[in-house]
Amino acid sequence: MPELAYINGRIMPIDDAVVPVEDRGYQFGDAVYEVIASYGGKMFCVKEHFARLDRSMRELNFPKVQIEGISRAANELFGKAKIERAAVYIQISRGVSPRSHAFPGKIPVQVVMTVRKIEEKNPNIRETGISAITIEDIRWGRCDIKTVQLLPNVIAKQKALDAGCYDAIFVSKDGIVREGSSSNLFILSGGKLVTHPLATDILPGITRALILDLCSEKKIPVEERFFDKSELYEAVEVFLTGTITEVLPVVQIDGRTVGNGKVGSAARMLQEGLLGRLKSE
Ligand code: PDD
């Protein structure tokens, strides 16, 4: 079960993989990425992840890339690594070129992938729920594009850990609750599940879309609308969603107890529903 890397068609052990210093992803954050999870030796939601990767590149005017070829390469790499429960990371930068802010002329994009085992560091968190802090959202205006410019996310996560919490929730300057540092966010409020509408301020999460789909299947009422920090504090349930995160209940925010402080039934049911989808895909 080797942890492997791929760089522009070459596969190697992850520790041997290096990229050139003038990769634009390295110097400018001029790169997009995806993370795909596998369960029982099968990658989940592959089509959706590659569609979003393609969109991210189009939004940033990357040169046209044959996304099917990259998807095939990811599949080949994953097959070689033979890791049942893996995170497949795919990053595409605008290429390698002498440092200059403007886009380079016609050069090939640089494709990097890794396959690593997912280790559940805190196996109890789905039972106990997690605590979170809120933090001002200082990210750029296109959070709908999945770029590697993640410094505000990195700082948010570290602030949460430093505060003895698990994660951070971004809240805009004017009080609108956006999403987690690497996840989307739902609350149960007024008998409905509520989540931020798709906009340039959040990532259009693949897990978020799956949850919305599950809700419509189970006739759970949902509202995609803005809500503020006081509604977050008053919510009966709060949970994060994401590829690695799955459905993760939040039971404490900024030191305040959410609902009754226990994992709620909506989060529990949707986590089960999500795992059910994995098995049926
Ligand atoms: N993060 N919002 C942000 C800011 C994210 O970084 C992510 C995913 C999500 C959830 O999207 P999805 O359901 O498609 O995974 C929402 C990935 C996993 C990461 O950066 O590791």
PDB file of N, CA and C in Angstrom, residues 43-94:
ATOM      1  N   MET A  43     -13.062   5.353  -5.404  1.00  0.00           N
ATOM      2  CA  MET A  43     -13.151   6.805  -5.268  1.00  0.00           C
ATOM      3  C   MET A  43     -14.612   7.244  -5.407  1.00  0.00           C
ATOM      4  N   PHE A  44     -14.964   8.253  -4.609  1.00  0.00           N
ATOM      5  CA  PHE A  44     -16.363   8.677  -4.515  1.00  0.00           C
ATOM      6  C   PHE A  44     -16.560  10.033  -5.219  1.00  0.00           C
ATOM      7  N   CYS A  45     -17.642  10.159  -5.992  1.00  0.00           N
ATOM      8  CA  CYS A  45     -18.022  11.418  -6.654  1.00  0.00           C
ATOM      9  C   CYS A  45     -16.929  11.940  -7.601  1.00  0.00           C
ATOM     10  N   VAL A  46     -16.320  11.037  -8.335  1.00  0.00           N
ATOM     11  CA  VAL A  46     -15.208  11.402  -9.218  1.00  0.00           C
ATOM     12  C   VAL A  46     -15.663  12.415 -10.285  1.00  0.00           C
ATOM     13  N   LYS A  47     -16.795  12.124 -10.896  1.00  0.00           N
ATOM     14  CA  LYS A  47     -17.283  12.990 -11.993  1.00  0.00           C
ATOM     15  C   LYS A  47     -17.484  14.428 -11.474  1.00  0.00           C
ATOM     16  N   GLU A  48     -18.094  14.532 -10.307  1.00  0.00           N
ATOM     17  CA  GLU A  48     -18.397  15.860  -9.746  1.00  0.00           C
ATOM     18  C   GLU A  48     -17.108  16.627  -9.421  1.00  0.00           C
ATOM     19  N   HIS A  49     -16.103  15.923  -8.890  1.00  0.00           N
ATOM     20  CA  HIS A  49     -14.854  16.607  -8.545  1.00  0.00           C
ATOM     21  C   HIS A  49     -14.133  17.100  -9.798  1.00  0.00           C
ATOM     22  N   PHE A  50     -14.110  16.273 -10.844  1.00  0.00           N
ATOM     23  CA  PHE A  50     -13.413  16.715 -12.060  1.00  0.00           C
ATOM     24  C   PHE A  50     -14.184  17.817 -12.771  1.00  0.00           C
ATOM     25  N   ALA A  51     -15.498  17.798 -12.655  1.00  0.00           N
ATOM     26  CA  ALA A  51     -16.289  18.886 -13.256  1.00  0.00           C
ATOM     27  C   ALA A  51     -15.964  20.202 -12.540  1.00  0.00           C
ATOM     28  N   ARG A  52     -15.827  20.140 -11.206  1.00  0.00           N
ATOM     29  CA  ARG A  52     -15.516  21.373 -10.470  1.00  0.00           C
ATOM     30  C   ARG A  52     -14.089  21.839 -10.756  1.00  0.00           C
ATOM     31  N   LEU A  53     -13.171  20.879 -10.893  1.00  0.00           N
ATOM     32  CA  LEU A  53     -11.780  21.233 -11.222  1.00  0.00           C
ATOM     33  C   LEU A  53     -11.734  21.951 -12.577  1.00  0.00           C
ATOM     34  N   ASP A  54     -12.474  21.416 -13.520  1.00  0.00           N
ATOM     35  CA  ASP A  54     -12.542  22.004 -14.864  1.00  0.00           C
ATOM     36  C   ASP A  54     -13.112  23.421 -14.782  1.00  0.00           C
ATOM     37  N   ARG A  55     -14.174  23.576 -13.993  1.00  0.00           N
ATOM     38  CA  ARG A  55     -14.783  24.905 -13.852  1.00  0.00           C
ATOM     39  C   ARG A  55     -13.793  25.890 -13.217  1.00  0.00           C
ATOM     40  N   SER A  56     -13.078  25.434 -12.174  1.00  0.00           N
ATOM     41  CA  SER A  56     -12.105  26.316 -11.506  1.00  0.00           C
ATOM     42  C   SER A  56     -11.091  26.824 -12.522  1.00  0.00           C
ATOM     43  N   MET A  57     -10.617  25.913 -13.388  1.00  0.00           N
ATOM     44  CA  MET A  57      -9.611  26.323 -14.386  1.00  0.00           C
ATOM     45  C   MET A  57     -10.210  27.298 -15.395  1.00  0.00           C
ATOM     46  N   ARG A  58     -11.453  27.046 -15.804  1.00  0.00           N
ATOM     47  CA  ARG A  58     -12.083  27.951 -16.786  1.00  0.00           C
ATOM     48  C   ARG A  58     -12.288  29.336 -16.182  1.00  0.00           C
ATOM     49  N   GLU A  59     -12.704  29.374 -14.911  1.00  0.00           N
ATOM     50  CA  GLU A  59     -12.944  30.670 -14.252  1.00  0.00           C
ATOM     51  C   GLU A  59     -11.663  31.492 -14.155  1.00  0.00           C
ATOM     52  N   LEU A  60     -10.514  30.797 -14.126  1.00  0.00           N
ATOM     53  CA  LEU A  60      -9.229  31.495 -13.991  1.00  0.00           C
ATOM     54  C   LEU A  60      -8.481  31.598 -15.319  1.00  0.00           C
ATOM     55  N   ASN A  61      -9.205  31.314 -16.416  1.00  0.00           N
ATOM     56  CA  ASN A  61      -8.599  31.400 -17.755  1.00  0.00           C
ATOM     57  C   ASN A  61      -7.337  30.567 -17.910  1.00  0.00           C
ATOM     58  N   PHE A  62      -7.348  29.381 -17.354  1.00  0.00           N
ATOM     59  CA  PHE A  62      -6.251  28.451 -17.616  1.00  0.00           C
ATOM     60  C   PHE A  62      -6.348  28.016 -19.072  1.00  0.00           C
ATOM     61  N   PRO A  63      -5.213  27.590 -19.669  1.00  0.00           N
ATOM     62  CA  PRO A  63      -5.332  27.023 -21.011  1.00  0.00           C
ATOM     63  C   PRO A  63      -6.216  25.782 -20.981  1.00  0.00           C
ATOM     64  N   LYS A  64      -6.815  25.458 -22.120  1.00  0.00           N
ATOM     65  CA  LYS A  64      -7.730  24.308 -22.172  1.00  0.00           C
ATOM     66  C   LYS A  64      -6.981  23.028 -21.802  1.00  0.00           C
ATOM     67  N   VAL A  65      -7.583  22.283 -20.882  1.00  0.00           N
ATOM     68  CA  VAL A  65      -6.950  21.048 -20.406  1.00  0.00           C
ATOM     69  C   VAL A  65      -7.901  19.888 -20.667  1.00  0.00           C
ATOM     70  N   GLN A  66      -7.352  18.755 -21.101  1.00  0.00           N
ATOM     71  CA  GLN A  66      -8.194  17.564 -21.309  1.00  0.00           C
ATOM     72  C   GLN A  66      -8.460  16.913 -19.959  1.00  0.00           C
ATOM     73  N   ILE A  67      -9.586  17.274 -19.382  1.00  0.00           N
ATOM     74  CA  ILE A  67      -9.873  16.830 -18.014  1.00  0.00           C
ATOM     75  C   ILE A  67     -10.057  15.308 -17.943  1.00  0.00           C
ATOM     76  N   GLU A  68     -10.540  14.715 -19.033  1.00  0.00           N
ATOM     77  CA  GLU A  68     -10.756  13.250 -19.019  1.00  0.00           C
ATOM     78  C   GLU A  68      -9.412  12.538 -18.846  1.00  0.00           C
ATOM     79  N   GLY A  69      -8.369  13.070 -19.473  1.00  0.00           N
ATOM     80  CA  GLY A  69      -7.031  12.467 -19.373  1.00  0.00           C
ATOM     81  C   GLY A  69      -6.530  12.530 -17.933  1.00  0.00           C
ATOM     82  N   ILE A  70      -6.792  13.637 -17.273  1.00  0.00           N
ATOM     83  CA  ILE A  70      -6.328  13.803 -15.890  1.00  0.00           C
ATOM     84  C   ILE A  70      -7.131  12.867 -14.971  1.00  0.00           C
ATOM     85  N   SER A  71      -8.403  12.738 -15.260  1.00  0.00           N
ATOM     86  CA  SER A  71      -9.240  11.831 -14.482  1.00  0.00           C
ATOM     87  C   SER A  71      -8.749  10.380 -14.641  1.00  0.00           C
ATOM     88  N   ARG A  72      -8.395  10.018 -15.854  1.00  0.00           N
ATOM     89  CA  ARG A  72      -7.869   8.656 -16.095  1.00  0.00           C
ATOM     90  C   ARG A  72      -6.558   8.445 -15.339  1.00  0.00           C
ATOM     91  N   ALA A  73      -5.708   9.477 -15.369  1.00  0.00           N
ATOM     92  CA  ALA A  73      -4.410   9.379 -14.675  1.00  0.00           C
ATOM     93  C   ALA A  73      -4.625   9.230 -13.166  1.00  0.00           C
ATOM     94  N   ALA A  74      -5.609   9.944 -12.635  1.00  0.00           N
ATOM     95  CA  ALA A  74      -5.907   9.849 -11.195  1.00  0.00           C
ATOM     96  C   ALA A  74      -6.346   8.429 -10.861  1.00  0.00           C
ATOM     97  N   ASN A  75      -7.143   7.881 -11.729  1.00  0.00           N
ATOM     98  CA  ASN A  75      -7.637   6.522 -11.538  1.00  0.00           C
ATOM     99  C   ASN A  75      -6.494   5.513 -11.555  1.00  0.00           C
ATOM    100  N   GLU A  76      -5.569   5.728 -12.478  1.00  0.00           N
ATOM    101  CA  GLU A  76      -4.414   4.821 -12.605  1.00  0.00           C
ATOM    102  C   GLU A  76      -3.539   4.911 -11.340  1.00  0.00           C
ATOM    103  N   LEU A  77      -3.299   6.151 -10.913  1.00  0.00           N
ATOM    104  CA  LEU A  77      -2.471   6.360  -9.712  1.00  0.00           C
ATOM    105  C   LEU A  77      -3.127   5.706  -8.498  1.00  0.00           C
ATOM    106  N   PHE A  78      -4.424   5.935  -8.362  1.00  0.00           N
ATOM    107  CA  PHE A  78      -5.171   5.373  -7.235  1.00  0.00           C
ATOM    108  C   PHE A  78      -5.097   3.839  -7.269  1.00  0.00           C
ATOM    109  N   GLY A  79      -5.239   3.282  -8.459  1.00  0.00           N
ATOM    110  CA  GLY A  79      -5.183   1.826  -8.626  1.00  0.00           C
ATOM    111  C   GLY A  79      -3.833   1.269  -8.210  1.00  0.00           C
ATOM    112  N   LYS A  80      -2.764   2.001  -8.541  1.00  0.00           N
ATOM    113  CA  LYS A  80      -1.414   1.534  -8.199  1.00  0.00           C
ATOM    114  C   LYS A  80      -1.162   1.612  -6.696  1.00  0.00           C
ATOM    115  N   ALA A  81      -1.725   2.633  -6.054  1.00  0.00           N
ATOM    116  CA  ALA A  81      -1.454   2.815  -4.615  1.00  0.00           C
ATOM    117  C   ALA A  81      -2.161   1.748  -3.781  1.00  0.00           C
ATOM    118  N   LYS A  82      -3.278   1.250  -4.292  1.00  0.00           N
ATOM    119  CA  LYS A  82      -4.017   0.180  -3.584  1.00  0.00           C
ATOM    120  C   LYS A  82      -4.290   0.540  -2.119  1.00  0.00           C
ATOM    121  N   ILE A  83      -4.735   1.764  -1.885  1.00  0.00           N
ATOM    122  CA  ILE A  83      -5.105   2.170  -0.520  1.00  0.00           C
ATOM    123  C   ILE A  83      -6.627   2.256  -0.484  1.00  0.00           C
ATOM    124  N   GLU A  84      -7.226   1.466   0.377  1.00  0.00           N
ATOM    125  CA  GLU A  84      -8.703   1.398   0.412  1.00  0.00           C
ATOM    126  C   GLU A  84      -9.334   2.725   0.822  1.00  0.00           C
ATOM    127  N   ARG A  85      -8.797   3.319   1.894  1.00  0.00           N
ATOM    128  CA  ARG A  85      -9.365   4.564   2.423  1.00  0.00           C
ATOM    129  C   ARG A  85      -8.329   5.666   2.206  1.00  0.00           C
ATOM    130  N   ALA A  86      -8.471   6.330   1.068  1.00  0.00           N
ATOM    131  CA  ALA A  86      -7.430   7.279   0.659  1.00  0.00           C
ATOM    132  C   ALA A  86      -8.004   8.664   0.392  1.00  0.00           C
ATOM    133  N   ALA A  87      -7.117   9.652   0.482  1.00  0.00           N
ATOM    134  CA  ALA A  87      -7.424  10.989  -0.012  1.00  0.00           C
ATOM    135  C   ALA A  87      -6.585  11.162  -1.280  1.00  0.00           C
ATOM    136  N   VAL A  88      -7.266  11.388  -2.388  1.00  0.00           N
ATOM    137  CA  VAL A  88      -6.556  11.618  -3.649  1.00  0.00           C
ATOM    138  C   VAL A  88      -6.556  13.128  -3.873  1.00  0.00           C
ATOM    139  N   TYR A  89      -5.372  13.703  -3.887  1.00  0.00           N
ATOM    140  CA  TYR A  89      -5.220  15.158  -4.019  1.00  0.00           C
ATOM    141  C   TYR A  89      -4.767  15.458  -5.443  1.00  0.00           C
ATOM    142  N   ILE A  90      -5.451  16.378  -6.099  1.00  0.00           N
ATOM    143  CA  ILE A  90      -5.107  16.725  -7.479  1.00  0.00           C
ATOM    144  C   ILE A  90      -4.908  18.239  -7.540  1.00  0.00           C
ATOM    145  N   GLN A  91      -3.764  18.656  -8.006  1.00  0.00           N
ATOM    146  CA  GLN A  91      -3.479  20.097  -8.098  1.00  0.00           C
ATOM    147  C   GLN A  91      -2.979  20.420  -9.501  1.00  0.00           C
ATOM    148  N   ILE A  92      -3.559  21.439 -10.095  1.00  0.00           N
ATOM    149  CA  ILE A  92      -3.093  21.852 -11.429  1.00  0.00           C
ATOM    150  C   ILE A  92      -2.686  23.314 -11.362  1.00  0.00           C
ATOM    151  N   SER A  93      -1.426  23.588 -11.698  1.00  0.00           N
ATOM    152  CA  SER A  93      -0.977  24.984 -11.697  1.00  0.00           C
ATOM    153  C   SER A  93      -0.897  25.478 -13.141  1.00  0.00           C
ATOM    154  N   ARG A  94      -0.814  26.810 -13.275  1.00  0.00           N
ATOM    155  CA  ARG A  94      -0.774  27.380 -14.625  1.00  0.00           C
ATOM    156  C   ARG A  94       0.546  27.059 -15.338  1.00  0.00           C
TER     157      ARG A  94
END
